[in-house]
Amino acid sequence: MREDICTIPVSEAFEIKDGCPICRMYKTVEDRILNYILGDAMMEPDVRIETNKAGFCPNHLNKMMSMRGRLQLSLMLETHLKEIADTVFSKKLFSSAESKAKAAKKFNEGCFICRKIDFGFERMIDTIYRTYEKDRDFREMFNTQPRFCMHHFEQLLTGANKKKMPKYHKEFADNIIRITGDYLLNLCDDISAYCKSYDYRSREAEKGDMAELKLSPERATGFLNGQIPEEK
Ligand SMILES: [Zn+2]
Ligand SMILES: [Zn+2]
């Protein structure tokens, strides 16, 4: 599998200022890998060997089921199921119930797509640190983002150390804390106003924009689970 399928130019995700840019990066890479798996990957036997062993998580299985390419998916599942049968349920192997459970756990916890995304993601996060360190325009673009989700707030902050960003690690951390903290304060007001709007005695609903308020739960869950809410 070509490595460039797992990565995208980082600045592309920061050019649009709407939602968490890292979630956007994730989705772009994920879409690329999903399309590759249900397309060109069929021509690469190495990929099939990997998917047979790693399998797919529930999230990615569901995503592939909703895409075109049922035959490609079925061909992959055919050999993956055989691999499970040969490994977990093999009659030849002298294996205890415990070791069968262990082998099943390995299949249940693996995902070829998650693994590839993680591989590409690590490199892209490092590129963010490097670009922030040396490119003024990128710093400006990063510092004016509207928000980061909780997961990517943690991920970006965890790796932003002196070693990776000798000059700008503090500025980087200050900005991501400011952006995420401000967004969270807005969310708190938002969800409170939404809850109050259910109270018929409240005047908040009359004052507030209901169409805007209606999406408060989507915005709050998007912040917590890293999914981009559908803003309408
Ligand atoms: Zn995110
Ligand atoms: Zn997965």
Coordinates of N, CA and C and ligand atoms in Angstrom, one line a residue:
M1 N 0.8 -1.2 0.0 CA 0.0 0.0 0.0 C 0.9 1.3 0.0
R2 N 0.5 2.2 -0.9 CA 1.4 3.4 -1.0 C 1.2 4.2 0.3
E3 N 2.3 4.7 0.8 CA 2.3 5.5 2.0 C 1.5 6.8 1.8
D4 N 1.6 7.4 0.6 CA 0.9 8.7 0.4 C -0.6 8.7 0.5
I5 N -1.2 7.5 0.5 CA -2.6 7.3 0.6 C -3.0 7.7 2.1
C6 N -2.1 7.4 3.0 CA -2.4 7.7 4.4 C -2.1 9.1 4.9
T7 N -1.6 9.9 4.0 CA -1.3 11.3 4.5 C -1.9 12.3 3.5
I8 N -2.1 13.5 4.0 CA -2.6 14.6 3.1 C -1.8 15.9 3.4
P9 N -1.7 16.9 2.5 CA -1.0 18.1 2.9 C -1.8 18.8 4.1
V10 N -1.0 19.0 5.2 CA -1.6 19.4 6.4 C -2.3 20.8 6.3
S11 N -1.7 21.7 5.5 CA -2.2 23.1 5.5 C -3.6 23.1 4.8
E12 N -3.9 22.1 4.0 CA -5.3 22.1 3.3 C -6.4 22.1 4.4
A13 N -6.2 21.3 5.5 CA -7.2 21.2 6.5 C -7.3 22.5 7.3
F14 N -6.3 23.3 7.3 CA -6.4 24.5 8.1 C -6.9 25.7 7.3
E15 N -7.0 25.6 6.0 CA -7.4 26.7 5.2 C -8.9 27.0 5.4
I16 N -9.7 25.9 5.6 CA -11.1 26.1 5.9 C -11.2 26.4 7.4
K17 N -11.9 27.4 7.8 CA -12.0 27.7 9.2 C -13.4 27.4 9.7
D18 N -13.7 26.1 9.9 CA -15.0 25.6 10.3 C -14.8 24.3 10.9
G19 N -15.1 24.2 12.2 CA -15.0 22.9 12.9 C -13.5 22.6 13.2
C20 N -13.3 21.4 13.8 CA -11.9 21.0 14.2 C -11.1 20.6 13.0
P21 N -10.0 21.3 12.7 CA -9.2 21.0 11.5 C -8.6 19.6 11.5
I22 N -8.3 19.1 12.7 CA -7.7 17.7 12.8 C -8.8 16.7 12.5
C23 N -10.0 16.9 12.9 CA -11.1 16.0 12.6 C -11.3 16.0 11.0
R24 N -11.1 17.2 10.4 CA -11.2 17.3 9.0 C -10.1 16.4 8.3
M25 N -8.9 16.6 8.9 CA -7.8 15.8 8.4 C -8.1 14.3 8.5
Y26 N -8.6 13.9 9.6 CA -8.9 12.5 9.9 C -9.9 12.0 8.8
K27 N -11.0 12.8 8.6 CA -12.0 12.3 7.7 C -11.5 12.2 6.3
T28 N -10.6 13.1 5.9 CA -10.1 13.1 4.5 C -9.2 11.8 4.3
V29 N -8.4 11.5 5.3 CA -7.5 10.3 5.2 C -8.4 9.1 5.3
E30 N -9.4 9.1 6.2 CA -10.2 7.9 6.3 C -11.0 7.6 5.0
D31 N -11.5 8.7 4.4 CA -12.3 8.5 3.1 C -11.3 7.9 2.0
R32 N -10.1 8.5 2.0 CA -9.2 8.0 1.0 C -8.9 6.5 1.2
I33 N -8.6 6.1 2.4 CA -8.3 4.7 2.7 C -9.5 3.8 2.4
L34 N -10.7 4.2 2.8 CA -11.9 3.4 2.5 C -12.1 3.2 1.0
N35 N -11.9 4.3 0.3 CA -12.1 4.2 -1.2 C -11.0 3.3 -1.8
Y36 N -9.8 3.4 -1.2 CA -8.7 2.6 -1.7 C -9.0 1.1 -1.5
I37 N -9.5 0.8 -0.2 CA -9.8 -0.6 0.1 C -10.8 -1.2 -0.8
L38 N -11.8 -0.4 -1.1 CA -12.9 -0.9 -1.9 C -12.6 -0.8 -3.4
G39 N -11.4 -0.3 -3.7 CA -11.0 -0.1 -5.1 C -9.7 -0.7 -5.5
D40 N -8.7 0.1 -5.6 CA -7.4 -0.4 -6.1 C -6.7 -1.5 -5.2
A41 N -7.1 -1.6 -3.9 CA -6.4 -2.5 -3.0 C -6.6 -4.0 -3.5
M42 N -7.7 -4.2 -4.3 CA -8.0 -5.5 -4.8 C -6.9 -6.1 -5.6
M43 N -6.1 -5.1 -6.2 CA -5.0 -5.6 -7.1 C -3.7 -5.8 -6.3
E44 N -3.7 -5.6 -5.0 CA -2.5 -5.7 -4.2 C -2.6 -6.9 -3.2
P45 N -2.0 -8.0 -3.5 CA -2.2 -9.2 -2.6 C -1.6 -8.9 -1.2
D46 N -0.6 -8.0 -1.1 CA 0.0 -7.7 0.2 C -1.1 -7.1 1.2
V47 N -1.9 -6.3 0.6 CA -3.0 -5.6 1.4 C -3.9 -6.7 1.9
R48 N -4.3 -7.6 1.0 CA -5.2 -8.7 1.4 C -4.7 -9.5 2.6
I49 N -3.4 -9.8 2.6 CA -2.7 -10.5 3.7 C -2.9 -9.8 5.0
E50 N -2.7 -8.4 4.9 CA -2.9 -7.6 6.1 C -4.3 -7.5 6.6
T51 N -5.2 -7.3 5.6 CA -6.7 -7.2 6.1 C -7.2 -8.5 6.6
N52 N -6.7 -9.6 6.1 CA -7.1 -11.0 6.6 C -6.7 -11.1 8.1
K53 N -5.5 -10.6 8.4 CA -5.1 -10.7 9.8 C -5.7 -9.6 10.7
A54 N -5.7 -8.4 10.2 CA -6.1 -7.3 11.1 C -7.7 -7.2 11.2
G55 N -8.4 -7.4 10.1 CA -9.8 -7.2 10.1 C -10.2 -5.7 10.2
F56 N -11.4 -5.5 10.6 CA -11.9 -4.1 10.6 C -12.7 -3.9 11.9
C57 N -12.7 -2.7 12.4 CA -13.4 -2.3 13.6 C -14.9 -2.1 13.2
P58 N -15.9 -2.1 14.2 CA -17.3 -2.0 13.8 C -17.6 -0.7 13.1
N59 N -16.9 0.4 13.5 CA -17.1 1.7 12.8 C -16.8 1.6 11.3
H60 N -15.6 1.0 11.0 CA -15.2 0.9 9.6 C -15.9 -0.2 8.8
L61 N -16.4 -1.2 9.5 CA -17.2 -2.2 8.8 C -18.5 -1.5 8.3
N62 N -19.1 -0.8 9.3 CA -20.4 -0.1 9.0 C -20.2 0.9 7.8
K63 N -19.1 1.6 7.9 CA -18.8 2.6 6.8 C -18.7 1.9 5.5
M64 N -18.0 0.8 5.4 CA -17.8 0.1 4.1 C -19.1 -0.5 3.6
M65 N -20.0 -0.9 4.6 CA -21.3 -1.5 4.2 C -22.2 -0.4 3.5
S66 N -21.9 0.9 3.9 CA -22.8 1.9 3.3 C -22.2 2.5 2.0
M67 N -21.0 1.9 1.6 CA -20.4 2.4 0.4 C -20.7 1.5 -0.8
R68 N -20.3 2.0 -2.0 CA -20.4 1.1 -3.1 C -19.2 0.1 -3.1
G69 N -19.4 -1.1 -3.6 CA -18.3 -2.0 -3.7 C -18.6 -3.3 -2.8
R70 N -19.8 -3.7 -2.9 CA -20.2 -4.9 -2.0 C -19.4 -6.2 -2.4
L71 N -19.1 -6.3 -3.7 CA -18.3 -7.5 -4.1 C -16.9 -7.4 -3.6
Q72 N -16.3 -6.3 -3.7 CA -14.9 -6.1 -3.2 C -14.9 -6.4 -1.7
L73 N -15.9 -5.8 -1.0 CA -16.0 -6.0 0.5 C -16.1 -7.5 0.8
S74 N -17.0 -8.2 0.0 CA -17.3 -9.6 0.3 C -16.1 -10.5 0.0
L75 N -15.3 -10.1 -1.0 CA -14.1 -10.9 -1.3 C -13.1 -10.8 -0.2
M76 N -13.0 -9.6 0.4 CA -12.1 -9.4 1.5 C -12.6 -10.1 2.7
L77 N -13.9 -10.1 3.0 CA -14.5 -10.7 4.1 C -14.4 -12.2 4.0
E78 N -14.5 -12.7 2.8 CA -14.4 -14.2 2.5 C -13.0 -14.7 3.1
T79 N -11.9 -14.0 2.7 CA -10.6 -14.6 3.1 C -10.3 -14.2 4.6
H80 N -10.9 -13.1 5.1 CA -10.8 -12.7 6.5 C -11.5 -13.8 7.4
L81 N -12.7 -14.2 7.0 CA -13.4 -15.2 7.8 C -12.7 -16.5 7.8
K82 N -12.1 -16.8 6.7 CA -11.3 -18.1 6.6 C -10.1 -18.0 7.6
E83 N -9.5 -16.8 7.6 CA -8.3 -16.6 8.5 C -8.8 -16.8 10.0
I84 N -10.0 -16.3 10.3 CA -10.5 -16.5 11.7 C -10.8 -18.0 11.9
A85 N -11.4 -18.6 11.0 CA -11.7 -20.0 11.1 C -10.4 -20.8 11.3
D86 N -9.4 -20.5 10.5 CA -8.1 -21.3 10.6 C -7.4 -21.0 11.9
T87 N -7.5 -19.8 12.4 CA -6.7 -19.4 13.6 C -7.5 -19.7 14.9
V88 N -8.7 -19.2 15.0 CA -9.4 -19.3 16.3 C -10.0 -20.7 16.4
F89 N -10.6 -21.2 15.3 CA -11.4 -22.4 15.4 C -10.7 -23.7 14.8
S90 N -9.4 -23.5 14.6 CA -8.6 -24.6 14.1 C -8.7 -25.9 14.9
K91 N -9.0 -27.0 14.3 CA -9.1 -28.3 15.1 C -7.7 -28.9 15.2
K92 N -6.9 -28.5 14.3 CA -5.5 -29.1 14.3 C -4.7 -28.7 15.5
L93 N -4.9 -27.4 15.8 CA -4.1 -26.8 16.9 C -4.5 -27.3 18.2
F94 N -3.4 -27.6 19.0 CA -3.7 -28.0 20.4 C -3.8 -26.7 21.2
S95 N -5.1 -26.2 21.3 CA -5.3 -24.9 22.0 C -6.4 -25.0 23.0
S96 N -6.2 -24.3 24.1 CA -7.2 -24.3 25.2 C -8.2 -23.2 24.8
A97 N -9.3 -23.3 25.6 CA -10.4 -22.3 25.4 C -9.8 -20.9 25.7
E98 N -8.9 -20.8 26.6 CA -8.3 -19.5 26.9 C -7.5 -18.9 25.7
S99 N -6.7 -19.8 25.1 CA -6.0 -19.3 23.9 C -6.9 -19.0 22.8
K100 N -8.0 -19.6 22.6 CA -8.9 -19.3 21.6 C -9.5 -17.9 21.9
A101 N -9.8 -17.7 23.1 CA -10.4 -16.4 23.5 C -9.4 -15.3 23.2
K102 N -8.1 -15.6 23.5 CA -7.1 -14.6 23.2 C -6.9 -14.3 21.7
A103 N -7.0 -15.4 21.0 CA -6.9 -15.2 19.5 C -8.1 -14.4 19.0
A104 N -9.3 -14.7 19.5 CA -10.5 -14.0 19.1 C -10.4 -12.5 19.5
K105 N -9.8 -12.2 20.6 CA -9.6 -10.8 21.1 C -8.8 -10.0 20.1
K106 N -7.7 -10.7 19.7 CA -6.8 -10.0 18.7 C -7.6 -9.6 17.4
F107 N -8.4 -10.5 17.0 CA -9.2 -10.1 15.8 C -10.2 -9.0 16.1
N108 N -10.8 -9.1 17.3 CA -11.9 -8.2 17.6 C -11.3 -6.8 17.8
E109 N -10.0 -6.7 18.2 CA -9.5 -5.4 18.5 C -8.7 -4.8 17.4
G110 N -8.5 -5.6 16.3 CA -7.7 -5.0 15.2 C -8.6 -4.3 14.2
C111 N -7.9 -3.4 13.5 CA -8.6 -2.8 12.3 C -7.5 -2.3 11.4
F112 N -7.6 -2.8 10.1 CA -6.6 -2.4 9.1 C -6.7 -0.9 8.9
I113 N -7.9 -0.3 8.8 CA -8.0 1.1 8.5 C -7.6 2.0 9.6
C114 N -8.0 1.6 10.8 CA -7.6 2.4 12.0 C -6.0 2.5 12.1
R115 N -5.4 1.3 11.8 CA -4.0 1.2 11.9 C -3.3 2.1 10.9
K116 N -3.8 2.1 9.6 CA -3.3 2.9 8.6 C -3.5 4.4 8.9
I117 N -4.7 4.8 9.4 CA -4.9 6.2 9.7 C -3.9 6.6 10.8
D118 N -3.8 5.8 11.9 CA -2.8 6.1 12.9 C -1.4 6.4 12.4
F119 N -1.0 5.5 11.5 CA 0.3 5.6 10.9 C 0.5 7.0 10.2
G120 N -0.5 7.3 9.4 CA -0.5 8.6 8.6 C -0.6 9.8 9.6
F121 N -1.4 9.6 10.6 CA -1.7 10.7 11.5 C -0.5 11.1 12.3
E122 N 0.2 10.2 12.8 CA 1.4 10.5 13.6 C 2.3 11.4 12.8
R123 N 2.5 11.1 11.5 CA 3.4 11.9 10.6 C 2.8 13.3 10.4
M124 N 1.4 13.3 10.2 CA 0.8 14.6 10.0 C 0.9 15.6 11.2
I125 N 0.7 15.0 12.4 CA 0.8 15.8 13.6 C 2.2 16.4 13.7
D126 N 3.2 15.5 13.4 CA 4.6 16.0 13.4 C 4.8 17.2 12.4
T127 N 4.1 17.0 11.3 CA 4.2 18.1 10.2 C 3.6 19.4 10.8
I128 N 2.5 19.3 11.5 CA 1.9 20.5 12.1 C 2.9 21.2 13.0
Y129 N 3.6 20.4 13.9 CA 4.6 21.0 14.8 C 5.7 21.7 14.0
R130 N 6.2 21.0 13.0 CA 7.3 21.5 12.2 C 6.9 22.7 11.4
T131 N 5.7 22.7 10.9 CA 5.3 23.9 10.1 C 5.0 25.1 10.9
Y132 N 4.4 24.8 12.1 CA 4.2 25.9 13.1 C 5.5 26.6 13.5
E133 N 6.5 25.8 13.6 CA 7.8 26.2 14.1 C 8.5 27.1 13.0
K134 N 8.2 26.8 11.7 CA 9.0 27.6 10.7 C 8.2 28.5 9.8
D135 N 6.9 28.4 9.8 CA 6.1 29.1 8.8 C 5.1 30.1 9.5
R136 N 5.4 31.4 9.3 CA 4.6 32.4 10.0 C 3.1 32.4 9.5
D137 N 2.9 32.2 8.2 CA 1.5 32.1 7.7 C 0.8 31.0 8.3
F138 N 1.4 29.9 8.4 CA 0.7 28.7 9.0 C 0.4 29.0 10.5
R139 N 1.3 29.7 11.2 CA 1.0 30.0 12.6 C -0.3 30.8 12.7
E140 N -0.3 31.8 11.8 CA -1.5 32.7 11.7 C -2.8 31.9 11.5
M141 N -2.7 31.0 10.5 CA -3.8 30.1 10.1 C -4.2 29.2 11.3
F142 N -3.2 28.7 12.0 CA -3.5 27.8 13.1 C -4.1 28.6 14.3
N143 N -3.6 29.8 14.6 CA -4.0 30.5 15.8 C -5.4 31.1 15.6
T144 N -5.9 31.2 14.3 CA -7.2 31.8 14.1 C -8.3 30.7 13.8
Q145 N -8.0 29.5 14.1 CA -9.0 28.4 14.0 C -10.1 28.6 15.0
P146 N -11.4 28.2 14.6 CA -12.5 28.5 15.5 C -12.5 27.5 16.7
R147 N -12.0 26.2 16.5 CA -12.1 25.3 17.6 C -11.3 24.0 17.3
F148 N -11.0 23.3 18.4 CA -10.4 21.9 18.3 C -11.3 21.1 19.2
C149 N -11.5 19.8 18.8 CA -12.4 18.9 19.6 C -11.5 18.5 20.8
M150 N -12.1 17.9 21.8 CA -11.4 17.5 23.0 C -10.3 16.5 22.7
H151 N -10.6 15.5 21.8 CA -9.6 14.5 21.5 C -8.3 15.1 20.9
H152 N -8.6 16.0 19.9 CA -7.4 16.5 19.2 C -6.7 17.6 20.0
F153 N -7.5 18.3 20.9 CA -6.9 19.2 21.9 C -5.8 18.4 22.7
E154 N -6.2 17.3 23.2 CA -5.3 16.5 24.0 C -4.1 16.0 23.2
Q155 N -4.4 15.5 22.0 CA -3.4 14.9 21.1 C -2.3 16.0 20.7
L156 N -2.8 17.1 20.3 CA -1.9 18.2 19.9 C -1.1 18.7 21.1
L157 N -1.7 18.9 22.2 CA -1.1 19.4 23.4 C 0.0 18.5 24.0
T158 N -0.4 17.2 23.9 CA 0.5 16.1 24.5 C 1.9 16.1 23.8
G159 N 1.9 16.3 22.5 CA 3.1 16.1 21.7 C 3.9 17.4 21.5
A160 N 3.3 18.5 21.9 CA 3.9 19.8 21.7 C 5.0 20.1 22.7
N161 N 6.1 19.6 22.6 CA 7.2 19.8 23.6 C 8.4 20.6 23.0
K162 N 9.3 20.9 23.9 CA 10.5 21.6 23.5 C 11.3 21.0 22.4
K163 N 11.3 19.6 22.5 CA 12.1 18.9 21.5 C 11.6 19.1 20.1
K164 N 10.2 19.0 20.0 CA 9.6 19.1 18.7 C 9.5 20.5 18.2
M165 N 9.3 21.4 19.2 CA 9.1 22.8 18.9 C 10.0 23.7 19.8
P166 N 11.3 23.8 19.5 CA 12.1 24.5 20.4 C 11.7 25.9 20.6
K167 N 11.3 26.6 19.6 CA 11.0 28.0 19.7 C 9.6 28.3 20.1
Y168 N 8.6 27.6 19.5 CA 7.2 28.0 19.6 C 6.3 27.1 20.4
H169 N 6.9 26.1 21.2 CA 6.0 25.2 21.9 C 5.1 25.9 22.9
K170 N 5.5 27.0 23.5 CA 4.7 27.7 24.5 C 3.6 28.4 23.8
E171 N 3.9 29.1 22.7 CA 2.9 29.9 21.9 C 1.9 28.9 21.4
F172 N 2.3 27.8 20.9 CA 1.4 26.8 20.3 C 0.4 26.3 21.4
A173 N 1.0 26.0 22.6 CA 0.1 25.5 23.7 C -0.8 26.6 24.1
D174 N -0.3 27.8 24.3 CA -1.2 28.9 24.7 C -2.4 29.1 23.8
N175 N -2.1 29.0 22.5 CA -3.1 29.2 21.5 C -4.2 28.1 21.5
I176 N -3.7 26.9 21.5 CA -4.7 25.8 21.5 C -5.5 25.8 22.8
I177 N -4.9 26.2 23.9 CA -5.7 26.2 25.1 C -6.7 27.4 25.1
R178 N -6.3 28.5 24.5 CA -7.2 29.7 24.4 C -8.4 29.3 23.5
I179 N -8.1 28.8 22.3 CA -9.1 28.5 21.3 C -10.1 27.5 21.8
T180 N -9.6 26.4 22.4 CA -10.5 25.3 22.9 C -11.3 25.8 24.1
G181 N -10.6 26.5 25.0 CA -11.3 27.0 26.2 C -12.4 28.0 25.9
D182 N -12.1 28.9 25.0 CA -13.2 29.9 24.6 C -14.4 29.2 23.9
Y183 N -14.0 28.2 23.1 CA -15.1 27.4 22.4 C -16.0 26.7 23.4
L184 N -15.3 26.1 24.4 CA -16.0 25.4 25.5 C -17.0 26.3 26.3
L185 N -16.5 27.6 26.6 CA -17.3 28.5 27.3 C -18.6 28.8 26.5
N186 N -18.4 29.0 25.1 CA -19.6 29.2 24.3 C -20.5 28.1 24.3
L187 N -19.9 26.9 24.3 CA -20.8 25.7 24.3 C -21.6 25.6 25.5
C188 N -21.0 25.9 26.7 CA -21.7 25.9 28.0 C -22.9 26.8 27.9
D189 N -22.7 28.1 27.4 CA -23.8 29.0 27.3 C -24.9 28.5 26.4
D190 N -24.4 27.9 25.3 CA -25.3 27.4 24.2 C -26.2 26.3 24.8
I191 N -25.6 25.3 25.4 CA -26.4 24.2 25.9 C -27.3 24.6 27.0
S192 N -26.9 25.5 27.9 CA -27.7 26.0 28.9 C -29.0 26.7 28.3
A193 N -28.7 27.6 27.3 CA -29.9 28.2 26.7 C -30.8 27.2 26.0
Y194 N -30.2 26.2 25.5 CA -31.1 25.1 24.9 C -31.9 24.4 25.9
C195 N -31.3 24.1 27.0 CA -32.1 23.4 28.1 C -33.2 24.4 28.6
K196 N -32.8 25.6 28.8 CA -33.8 26.6 29.3 C -35.0 26.8 28.3
S197 N -34.7 26.6 27.0 CA -35.7 26.8 26.0 C -36.9 25.8 26.2
Y198 N -36.6 24.7 26.9 CA -37.7 23.7 27.2 C -38.6 24.2 28.3
D199 N -38.2 25.2 29.0 CA -39.0 25.7 30.2 C -39.9 26.8 29.6
Y200 N -41.2 26.5 29.7 CA -42.2 27.5 29.1 C -42.2 28.8 29.8
R201 N -41.7 28.8 31.1 CA -41.6 30.1 31.8 C -40.4 31.0 31.3
S202 N -39.5 30.3 30.7 CA -38.2 31.0 30.3 C -38.5 31.9 29.1
R203 N -37.8 33.1 29.2 CA -38.0 34.0 28.1 C -36.8 33.9 27.1
E204 N -35.8 33.1 27.5 CA -34.6 32.9 26.7 C -35.0 32.4 25.3
A205 N -35.9 31.5 25.2 CA -36.2 31.0 23.9 C -36.8 32.1 23.0
E206 N -37.6 33.0 23.6 CA -38.1 34.1 22.7 C -37.0 35.0 22.2
K207 N -36.0 35.2 23.1 CA -34.9 36.1 22.7 C -34.0 35.4 21.8
G208 N -33.7 34.1 22.0 CA -32.6 33.4 21.3 C -33.1 33.0 19.9
D209 N -32.1 32.6 19.1 CA -32.5 32.1 17.8 C -32.6 30.6 17.9
M210 N -33.9 30.1 17.8 CA -34.2 28.7 18.1 C -33.5 27.8 17.1
A211 N -33.4 28.2 15.8 CA -32.8 27.4 14.8 C -31.3 27.1 15.1
E212 N -30.7 28.2 15.6 CA -29.3 28.1 16.0 C -29.2 27.2 17.3
L213 N -30.1 27.4 18.2 CA -30.0 26.7 19.5 C -30.3 25.2 19.3
K214 N -31.1 24.9 18.4 CA -31.5 23.5 18.2 C -30.3 22.5 18.0
L215 N -29.2 23.1 17.4 CA -28.0 22.2 17.2 C -27.0 22.2 18.3
S216 N -27.4 22.8 19.5 CA -26.5 22.8 20.6 C -26.1 21.4 21.0
P217 N -27.0 20.4 21.1 CA -26.5 19.1 21.5 C -25.6 18.5 20.5
E218 N -25.8 18.7 19.2 CA -24.9 18.2 18.1 C -23.5 18.9 18.3
R219 N -23.5 20.2 18.6 CA -22.2 20.9 18.8 C -21.5 20.3 20.0
A220 N -22.2 20.1 21.1 CA -21.6 19.6 22.3 C -21.0 18.2 22.1
T221 N -21.8 17.3 21.5 CA -21.3 15.9 21.3 C -20.2 15.9 20.3
G222 N -20.2 16.8 19.3 CA -19.2 16.9 18.3 C -17.8 17.3 19.0
F223 N -17.9 18.2 20.0 CA -16.8 18.6 20.7 C -16.2 17.5 21.5
L224 N -17.1 16.7 22.1 CA -16.6 15.6 22.9 C -16.1 14.3 22.2
N225 N -16.8 14.0 21.1 CA -16.4 12.8 20.4 C -15.7 13.0 19.1
G226 N -15.4 14.2 18.8 CA -14.6 14.5 17.6 C -15.3 14.3 16.3
Q227 N -16.6 14.2 16.3 CA -17.3 14.1 15.0 C -17.6 15.6 14.6
I228 N -17.6 15.8 13.3 CA -17.9 17.1 12.8 C -19.4 17.3 12.8
P229 N -20.0 18.2 13.6 CA -21.4 18.3 13.5 C -21.9 18.9 12.2
E230 N -23.1 18.4 11.8 CA -23.7 19.0 10.5 C -24.2 20.3 10.9
E231 N -23.6 21.4 10.5 CA -24.1 22.7 10.8 C -25.0 23.1 9.6
K232 N -26.3 23.5 10.0 CA -27.2 23.8 8.9 C -27.6 25.3 9.1
Ligands
ZN1 ZN -11.0 16.9 16.2
ZN2 ZN -11.2 1.0 12.3

